[in-house]
Short mmCIF file of C-alpha atoms and ligand atoms in Angstrom, two decimals:
data_model
loop_
_atom_site.label_atom_id
_atom_site.label_comp_id
_atom_site.label_asym_id
_atom_site.label_seq_id
_atom_site.Cartn_x
_atom_site.Cartn_y
_atom_site.Cartn_z
CA UNK A 1 -0.15 0.04 -0.15
CA UNK A 2 1.08 3.59 -0.22
CA UNK A 3 2.85 5.28 2.45
CA UNK A 4 0.68 8.63 3.27
CA UNK A 5 1.41 10.95 6.13
CA UNK A 6 -1.31 12.23 8.47
CA UNK A 7 -0.52 15.86 8.17
CA UNK A 8 1.41 17.93 5.48
CA UNK A 9 2.65 21.05 5.98
CA UNK A 10 2.18 23.36 2.87
CA UNK A 11 4.67 26.56 2.79
CA UNK A 12 2.98 29.17 0.64
CA UNK A 13 5.70 30.60 -1.84
CA UNK A 14 3.23 32.72 -3.89
CA UNK A 15 3.93 36.23 -2.43
CA UNK A 16 7.73 35.69 -3.39
CA UNK A 17 8.07 32.79 -5.96
CA UNK A 18 4.81 33.69 -7.50
CA UNK A 19 5.21 37.39 -8.09
CA UNK A 20 8.82 37.78 -8.44
CA UNK A 21 8.72 37.08 -12.18
CA UNK A 22 5.46 38.67 -12.87
CA UNK A 23 5.53 41.42 -15.98
CA UNK A 24 2.57 43.61 -14.29
CA UNK A 25 3.88 45.67 -11.38
CA UNK A 26 1.97 44.31 -8.36
CA UNK A 27 1.49 47.12 -5.82
CA UNK A 28 2.28 46.66 -1.87
CA UNK A 29 -1.26 47.16 -0.87
CA UNK A 30 -2.08 44.29 -3.22
CA UNK A 31 0.54 42.10 -2.01
CA UNK A 32 -0.65 42.55 1.33
CA UNK A 33 -3.96 41.93 0.86
CA UNK A 34 -2.87 38.44 -1.07
CA UNK A 35 -0.55 37.78 1.84
CA UNK A 36 -3.51 38.32 4.60
CA UNK A 37 -6.08 36.30 2.73
CA UNK A 38 -3.78 33.57 2.52
CA UNK A 39 -3.05 33.65 6.18
CA UNK A 40 -6.97 33.63 6.57
CA UNK A 41 -7.16 30.46 4.64
CA UNK A 42 -4.89 28.58 7.13
CA UNK A 43 -1.44 29.23 5.74
CA UNK A 44 1.24 28.97 8.57
CA UNK A 45 4.33 29.12 6.69
CA UNK A 46 4.88 31.55 3.88
CA UNK A 47 7.76 33.05 1.65
CA UNK A 48 6.63 36.87 1.92
CA UNK A 49 9.38 38.20 -0.54
CA UNK A 50 13.29 38.47 -1.17
CA UNK A 51 15.80 40.93 -0.33
CA UNK A 52 17.81 40.72 -3.85
CA UNK A 53 19.12 43.67 -6.35
CA UNK A 54 16.12 45.75 -7.29
CA UNK A 55 17.87 45.84 -10.39
CA UNK A 56 17.80 42.23 -11.03
CA UNK A 57 14.30 41.51 -9.67
CA UNK A 58 12.48 44.89 -9.60
CA UNK A 59 9.18 43.13 -8.38
CA UNK A 60 10.41 42.54 -4.98
CA UNK A 61 11.79 46.34 -4.38
CA UNK A 62 9.42 46.76 -1.79
CA UNK A 63 10.67 43.85 0.54
CA UNK A 64 10.94 46.19 3.46
CA UNK A 65 7.50 47.53 3.54
CA UNK A 66 6.44 43.94 2.84
CA UNK A 67 8.00 42.58 6.10
CA UNK A 68 7.09 45.59 8.18
CA UNK A 69 3.45 45.50 7.18
CA UNK A 70 2.61 41.89 6.96
CA UNK A 71 0.67 40.56 10.00
CA UNK A 72 2.94 38.29 11.86
CA UNK A 73 1.35 34.73 11.90
CA UNK A 74 3.26 31.45 11.73
CA UNK A 75 6.80 31.21 10.20
CA UNK A 76 7.39 33.86 7.42
CA UNK A 77 10.34 33.77 5.42
CA UNK A 78 12.21 36.27 3.31
CA UNK A 79 14.75 35.06 0.62
CA UNK A 80 18.21 36.59 1.05
CA UNK A 81 21.26 35.63 -1.39
CA UNK A 82 23.90 37.15 0.59
CA UNK A 83 25.06 39.24 3.51
CA UNK A 84 23.44 42.28 2.37
CA UNK A 85 20.49 40.77 1.72
CA UNK A 86 20.58 39.11 5.20
CA UNK A 87 21.29 42.45 6.72
CA UNK A 88 18.54 44.22 5.29
CA UNK A 89 16.32 41.65 6.02
CA UNK A 90 17.22 41.61 9.87
CA UNK A 91 16.78 45.30 10.12
CA UNK A 92 13.17 45.28 8.37
CA UNK A 93 12.44 42.73 11.59
CA UNK A 94 12.30 39.31 9.51
CA UNK A 95 12.94 36.12 11.69
CA UNK A 96 13.28 33.53 9.49
CA UNK A 97 15.66 33.69 6.35
CA UNK A 98 15.78 31.59 3.10
CA UNK A 99 18.94 31.29 1.57
CA UNK A 100 19.39 29.99 -2.01
CA UNK A 101 21.86 28.40 -4.15
CA UNK A 102 21.65 26.43 -7.27
CA UNK A 103 23.53 23.18 -7.49
CA UNK A 104 24.42 23.84 -11.11
CA UNK A 105 27.19 26.41 -11.53
CA UNK A 106 25.89 28.01 -14.61
CA UNK A 107 22.16 28.42 -13.25
CA UNK A 108 23.98 30.00 -10.02
CA UNK A 109 25.97 32.49 -12.11
CA UNK A 110 23.08 33.63 -13.85
CA UNK A 111 20.67 33.80 -10.79
CA UNK A 112 23.09 35.35 -8.40
CA UNK A 113 26.29 36.09 -10.23
CA UNK A 114 28.35 33.64 -8.32
CA UNK A 115 29.71 30.03 -8.75
CA UNK A 116 28.07 27.42 -6.60
CA UNK A 117 31.07 27.43 -4.33
CA UNK A 118 31.54 31.04 -4.04
CA UNK A 119 28.15 31.32 -2.93
CA UNK A 120 28.51 28.35 -0.28
CA UNK A 121 31.77 29.89 1.00
CA UNK A 122 30.17 33.30 1.47
CA UNK A 123 26.99 31.74 2.96
CA UNK A 124 28.93 29.92 5.49
CA UNK A 125 29.61 33.27 7.25
CA UNK A 126 25.94 34.47 7.02
CA UNK A 127 24.54 31.34 8.39
CA UNK A 128 26.96 31.44 11.30
CA UNK A 129 26.04 34.93 12.15
CA UNK A 130 22.09 34.21 11.55
CA UNK A 131 22.42 30.92 13.91
CA UNK A 132 24.32 33.07 16.47
CA UNK A 133 21.26 35.62 16.55
CA UNK A 134 18.80 32.87 16.75
CA UNK A 135 17.39 33.07 13.23
CA UNK A 136 15.76 29.95 11.62
CA UNK A 137 17.54 29.44 8.59
CA UNK A 138 15.92 27.63 5.49
CA UNK A 139 18.28 26.60 2.63
CA UNK A 140 16.58 26.65 -0.72
CA UNK A 141 18.35 24.08 -3.34
CA UNK A 142 17.62 24.93 -6.98
CA UNK A 143 18.23 22.86 -9.83
CA UNK A 144 18.47 19.64 -7.96
CA UNK A 145 16.95 17.61 -10.88
CA UNK A 146 17.73 19.33 -14.13
CA UNK A 147 19.40 22.67 -14.96
CA UNK A 148 18.28 24.63 -17.73
CA UNK A 149 21.69 25.09 -19.08
CA UNK A 150 23.65 21.96 -17.77
CA UNK A 151 21.01 19.42 -18.15
CA UNK A 152 20.66 16.42 -15.83
CA UNK A 153 21.90 16.74 -12.36
CA UNK A 154 23.25 14.03 -10.52
CA UNK A 155 22.05 12.82 -6.88
CA UNK A 156 25.32 13.04 -5.74
CA UNK A 157 25.80 16.54 -6.06
CA UNK A 158 22.63 17.48 -4.61
CA UNK A 159 23.44 15.48 -1.33
CA UNK A 160 27.14 17.12 -1.08
CA UNK A 161 25.31 20.55 -1.04
CA UNK A 162 22.67 19.28 1.32
CA UNK A 163 25.53 17.97 3.54
CA UNK A 164 27.38 21.24 3.40
CA UNK A 165 24.32 23.10 4.46
CA UNK A 166 23.57 20.66 7.41
CA UNK A 167 27.34 21.26 8.50
CA UNK A 168 26.64 24.96 8.48
CA UNK A 169 23.87 24.49 10.86
CA UNK A 170 20.60 25.29 8.74
CA UNK A 171 17.17 24.24 10.10
CA UNK A 172 15.65 23.36 6.82
CA UNK A 173 16.49 22.23 3.37
CA UNK A 174 13.94 23.12 0.48
CA UNK A 175 15.08 21.11 -2.65
CA UNK A 176 13.52 22.35 -5.60
CA UNK A 177 12.87 21.15 -9.43
CA UNK A 178 13.21 24.68 -10.66
CA UNK A 179 12.20 23.97 -14.22
CA UNK A 180 9.52 21.34 -13.71
CA UNK A 181 11.20 18.51 -15.37
CA UNK A 182 11.39 15.71 -13.02
CA UNK A 183 9.54 12.48 -13.17
CA UNK A 184 7.70 10.79 -10.13
CA UNK A 185 10.56 8.13 -10.25
CA UNK A 186 13.24 10.72 -9.92
CA UNK A 187 11.28 12.67 -7.14
CA UNK A 188 11.13 9.42 -5.19
CA UNK A 189 14.60 8.40 -5.78
CA UNK A 190 16.11 11.90 -4.85
CA UNK A 191 14.04 12.18 -1.58
CA UNK A 192 14.07 8.82 -0.81
CA UNK A 193 18.30 9.26 -0.71
CA UNK A 194 18.24 12.66 1.16
CA UNK A 195 15.70 10.87 3.81
CA UNK A 196 18.34 8.09 4.07
CA UNK A 197 21.24 10.28 4.33
CA UNK A 198 19.43 13.09 6.60
CA UNK A 199 16.73 11.44 8.74
CA UNK A 200 16.72 14.29 11.02
CA UNK A 201 16.73 17.26 8.79
CA UNK A 202 13.27 19.38 7.91
CA UNK A 203 13.07 18.31 4.23
CA UNK A 204 10.52 20.02 1.91
CA UNK A 205 9.97 19.68 -1.73
CA UNK A 206 9.59 22.44 -4.13
CA UNK A 207 8.08 21.55 -7.54
CA UNK A 208 7.63 23.98 -10.60
CA UNK A 209 4.67 22.61 -12.83
CA UNK A 210 5.98 23.10 -16.13
CA UNK A 211 5.32 19.74 -17.37
CA UNK A 212 2.14 19.30 -15.39
CA UNK A 213 4.00 16.59 -13.22
CA UNK A 214 4.36 18.37 -10.03
CA UNK A 215 1.32 16.76 -8.34
CA UNK A 216 2.60 13.12 -9.25
CA UNK A 217 6.13 14.39 -8.04
CA UNK A 218 4.56 15.50 -4.68
CA UNK A 219 2.78 12.08 -4.37
CA UNK A 220 5.86 10.29 -4.99
CA UNK A 221 7.97 12.33 -2.68
CA UNK A 222 5.60 11.35 -0.04
CA UNK A 223 6.36 7.97 -0.66
CA UNK A 224 9.77 8.77 0.33
CA UNK A 225 8.64 10.37 3.81
CA UNK A 226 8.60 13.87 2.51
CA UNK A 227 5.46 15.85 4.46
CA UNK A 228 6.47 19.32 3.59
CA UNK A 229 5.79 21.06 0.23
CA UNK A 230 6.23 24.68 -1.32
CA UNK A 231 3.08 25.50 -3.34
CA UNK A 232 1.91 28.79 -4.67
CA UNK A 233 -1.70 29.98 -4.85
CA UNK A 234 -3.00 30.21 -8.29
CA UNK A 235 0.17 28.20 -9.57
CA UNK A 236 2.00 31.61 -9.94
CA UNK A 237 5.74 31.57 -10.12
CA UNK A 238 9.02 31.13 -11.73
CA UNK A 239 12.64 32.11 -11.37
CA UNK A 240 13.39 35.02 -13.74
CA UNK A 241 16.89 33.49 -14.47
CA UNK A 242 15.70 29.80 -15.37
CA UNK A 243 14.22 29.91 -18.75
CA UNK A 244 11.14 27.30 -18.88
CA UNK A 245 10.52 27.87 -15.19
CA UNK A 246 6.95 28.27 -15.29
CA UNK A 247 4.68 28.49 -12.17
CA UNK A 248 4.80 26.70 -9.06
CA UNK A 249 2.22 23.58 -8.21
CA UNK A 250 -0.74 25.26 -6.92
CA UNK A 251 -1.73 25.44 -3.55
CA UNK A 252 -5.30 24.76 -4.02
CA UNK A 253 -4.85 21.80 -5.94
CA UNK A 254 -2.36 20.36 -3.94
CA UNK A 255 -4.49 20.79 -0.84
CA UNK A 256 -7.25 19.47 -2.55
CA UNK A 257 -5.45 16.20 -3.32
CA UNK A 258 -4.26 15.91 0.13
CA UNK A 259 -7.72 16.44 1.64
CA UNK A 260 -9.14 13.88 -0.60
CA UNK A 261 -6.47 11.30 0.56
CA UNK A 262 -7.43 12.15 4.09
CA UNK A 263 -4.15 14.02 4.99
CA UNK A 264 -4.61 17.21 7.11
CA UNK A 265 -3.34 20.44 5.96
CA UNK A 266 -5.31 23.06 8.22
CA UNK A 267 -5.90 24.87 4.96
CA UNK A 268 -9.21 25.92 3.71
CA UNK A 269 -9.18 25.44 -0.29
CA UNK A 270 -12.22 27.71 -0.56
CA UNK A 271 -10.39 30.46 1.08
CA UNK A 272 -7.15 30.02 -1.02
CA UNK A 273 -9.16 30.24 -4.20
CA UNK A 274 -10.46 33.81 -2.70
CA UNK A 275 -7.02 34.77 -2.34
CA UNK A 276 -6.48 33.73 -5.90
CA UNK A 277 -9.54 35.39 -7.11
CA UNK A 278 -8.37 38.79 -5.38
CA UNK A 279 -4.72 38.47 -6.81
CA UNK A 280 -5.99 37.25 -10.50
CA UNK A 281 -6.64 40.67 -11.79
CA UNK A 282 -3.32 41.97 -11.16
CA UNK A 283 -1.34 39.36 -12.93
CA UNK A 284 -0.62 39.33 -16.73
CA UNK A 285 -1.91 35.90 -17.32
CA UNK A 286 -5.38 33.98 -16.72
CA UNK A 287 -5.10 31.76 -13.69
CA UNK A 288 -6.56 28.28 -14.66
CA UNK A 289 -5.57 25.80 -12.12
CA UNK A 290 -8.13 23.08 -11.49
CA UNK A 291 -9.58 24.02 -8.06
CA UNK A 292 -9.86 27.89 -9.05
CA UNK A 293 -11.63 27.27 -12.21
CA UNK A 294 -14.26 24.96 -10.25
CA UNK A 295 -14.49 28.00 -7.79
CA UNK A 296 -15.10 30.61 -10.64
CA UNK A 297 -17.68 28.77 -11.95
CA UNK A 298 -19.57 28.06 -8.77
CA UNK A 299 -19.27 31.81 -7.98
CA UNK A 300 -20.34 33.23 -11.50
P1 LIG B 1 25.84 41.43 -7.89
O1 LIG B 1 25.55 42.52 -9.32
O2 LIG B 1 26.86 40.42 -8.35
O3 LIG B 1 25.93 42.20 -6.70
O4 LIG B 1 24.29 40.83 -7.93
P2 LIG B 1 26.97 42.84 -5.92
O5 LIG B 1 27.53 42.13 -4.74
O6 LIG B 1 28.29 43.14 -7.18
O7 LIG B 1 26.52 44.51 -5.99
C1 LIG B 1 26.00 45.16 -6.88
C2 LIG B 1 24.93 46.01 -6.23
O8 LIG B 1 23.73 45.63 -5.73
C3 LIG B 1 25.54 47.05 -5.18
O9 LIG B 1 24.77 48.28 -5.05
C4 LIG B 1 25.20 46.21 -4.07
O10 LIG B 1 25.08 46.98 -2.74
C5 LIG B 1 23.74 45.89 -4.32
P3 LIG B 1 25.55 49.46 -5.98
O11 LIG B 1 26.65 49.68 -5.08
O12 LIG B 1 25.56 49.12 -7.47
O13 LIG B 1 24.23 50.60 -5.83
N1 LIG B 1 23.41 44.54 -3.66
C6 LIG B 1 22.14 44.22 -3.11
N2 LIG B 1 21.18 45.11 -3.20
C7 LIG B 1 19.88 44.58 -2.28
N3 LIG B 1 19.89 43.23 -2.01
C8 LIG B 1 20.65 42.70 -2.16
C9 LIG B 1 22.00 43.06 -2.50
N4 LIG B 1 23.42 42.28 -2.73
C10 LIG B 1 23.99 43.47 -3.58
N5 LIG B 1 20.80 41.51 -1.41
C11 LIG B 1 22.85 39.71 -6.30
C12 LIG B 1 24.37 39.68 -6.96
C13 LIG B 1 22.79 38.30 -5.51
C14 LIG B 1 22.38 40.96 -5.63
C15 LIG B 1 21.89 39.57 -7.86
O14 LIG B 1 22.43 38.77 -8.53
C16 LIG B 1 20.54 39.27 -7.17
O15 LIG B 1 19.76 40.12 -6.81
N6 LIG B 1 19.90 38.31 -7.88
C17 LIG B 1 18.41 37.90 -7.60
C18 LIG B 1 18.39 36.57 -7.91
C19 LIG B 1 17.00 36.00 -7.49
O16 LIG B 1 15.99 36.56 -6.78
N7 LIG B 1 16.51 34.97 -7.99
C20 LIG B 1 15.05 34.52 -7.98
C21 LIG B 1 15.09 33.82 -6.42
S1 LIG B 1 15.61 32.21 -6.66
C22 LIG B 1 14.56 31.23 -6.96
O17 LIG B 1 13.33 31.85 -7.49
C23 LIG B 1 14.58 29.65 -7.01
C24 LIG B 1 13.80 28.93 -6.03
O18 LIG B 1 12.31 29.33 -5.91
C25 LIG B 1 13.68 27.56 -5.95
C26 LIG B 1 13.47 27.01 -7.39
O19 LIG B 1 12.40 26.95 -7.54
O20 LIG B 1 14.69 26.40 -7.78
C27 LIG B 1 14.18 29.52 -4.55
MG1 LIG B 2 10.79 28.50 -7.23
#
């Protein structure tokens, strides 16, 4: 029989991953309303924004105001690629920080203008300081399956990076299929290996849904014992520096699947759809996730 957890934690990444690559400028007020509706739907862990260069990612230029004004509910993350980002995040009052690195060197250079090793070496000091200040640190690991520039990534390379992050003292690993290319077998193999190697680490899976395999990949990751998933309301998302990275797997569709399997999330699908309905007019493309379409048809 299938291995199914009793509970799954959803980490909502819509306000960050969902909006960072959005063509339309989304205003601060709209972002905050979106965040607050997601919180009302039961989201307890969320990536709010990122402290990155506004020249590189203009959509996240309001990070400071978002952190200062968002209601403090549960564990809220902000992304920081380097010391400057971490300092700005702490100054704004962030209590949980997500650092990020690509397994693939070429992707990492395109994304944060450093090789993977350069990023890891400088993050060592950043993480040590954050941990001594009592900050929860999540490490996001991009291109863990495929890189848009280098192709297939070996499990060994991913596990080496995870191991180094663990030795630096991070609290969580979020391992990502950045361009949505993994299949369920690959999802099972990687997460099974990571669970074997690092049984005590908080392990999260982050799937983009480019080829509509993300839900199947989540199911496969659950077979390997994973019970934390990054998802994005409305299926919004994508990294500006990873060609082919379309939206993340949709929160409403994942939560619906989990509930239909008898797995608890503490999240109200209808209310997630309300949040999607709120943000939909502010993004540049129609939102057509399964559960949101049903919700729209019912409410029209
Ligand atoms: P750089 O040009 O190499 O930076 O960019 P630098 O250190 O040479 O500094 C240049 C200027 O940027 C300086 O300002 C710095 O102060 C400033 P100037 O003197 O020219 O006025 N600067 C910063 N400003 C604000 N915040 C900072 C910061 N750092 C330096 N943190 C940098 C390097 C990392 C800044 C740049 O490459 C960058 O911002 N990249 C953004 C990458 C990004 O946001 N990608 C998307 C998120 S990752 C993702 O989506 C993947 C994930 O979802 C998982 C998955 O799906 O794979 C997590
Ligand atoms: Mg992502």
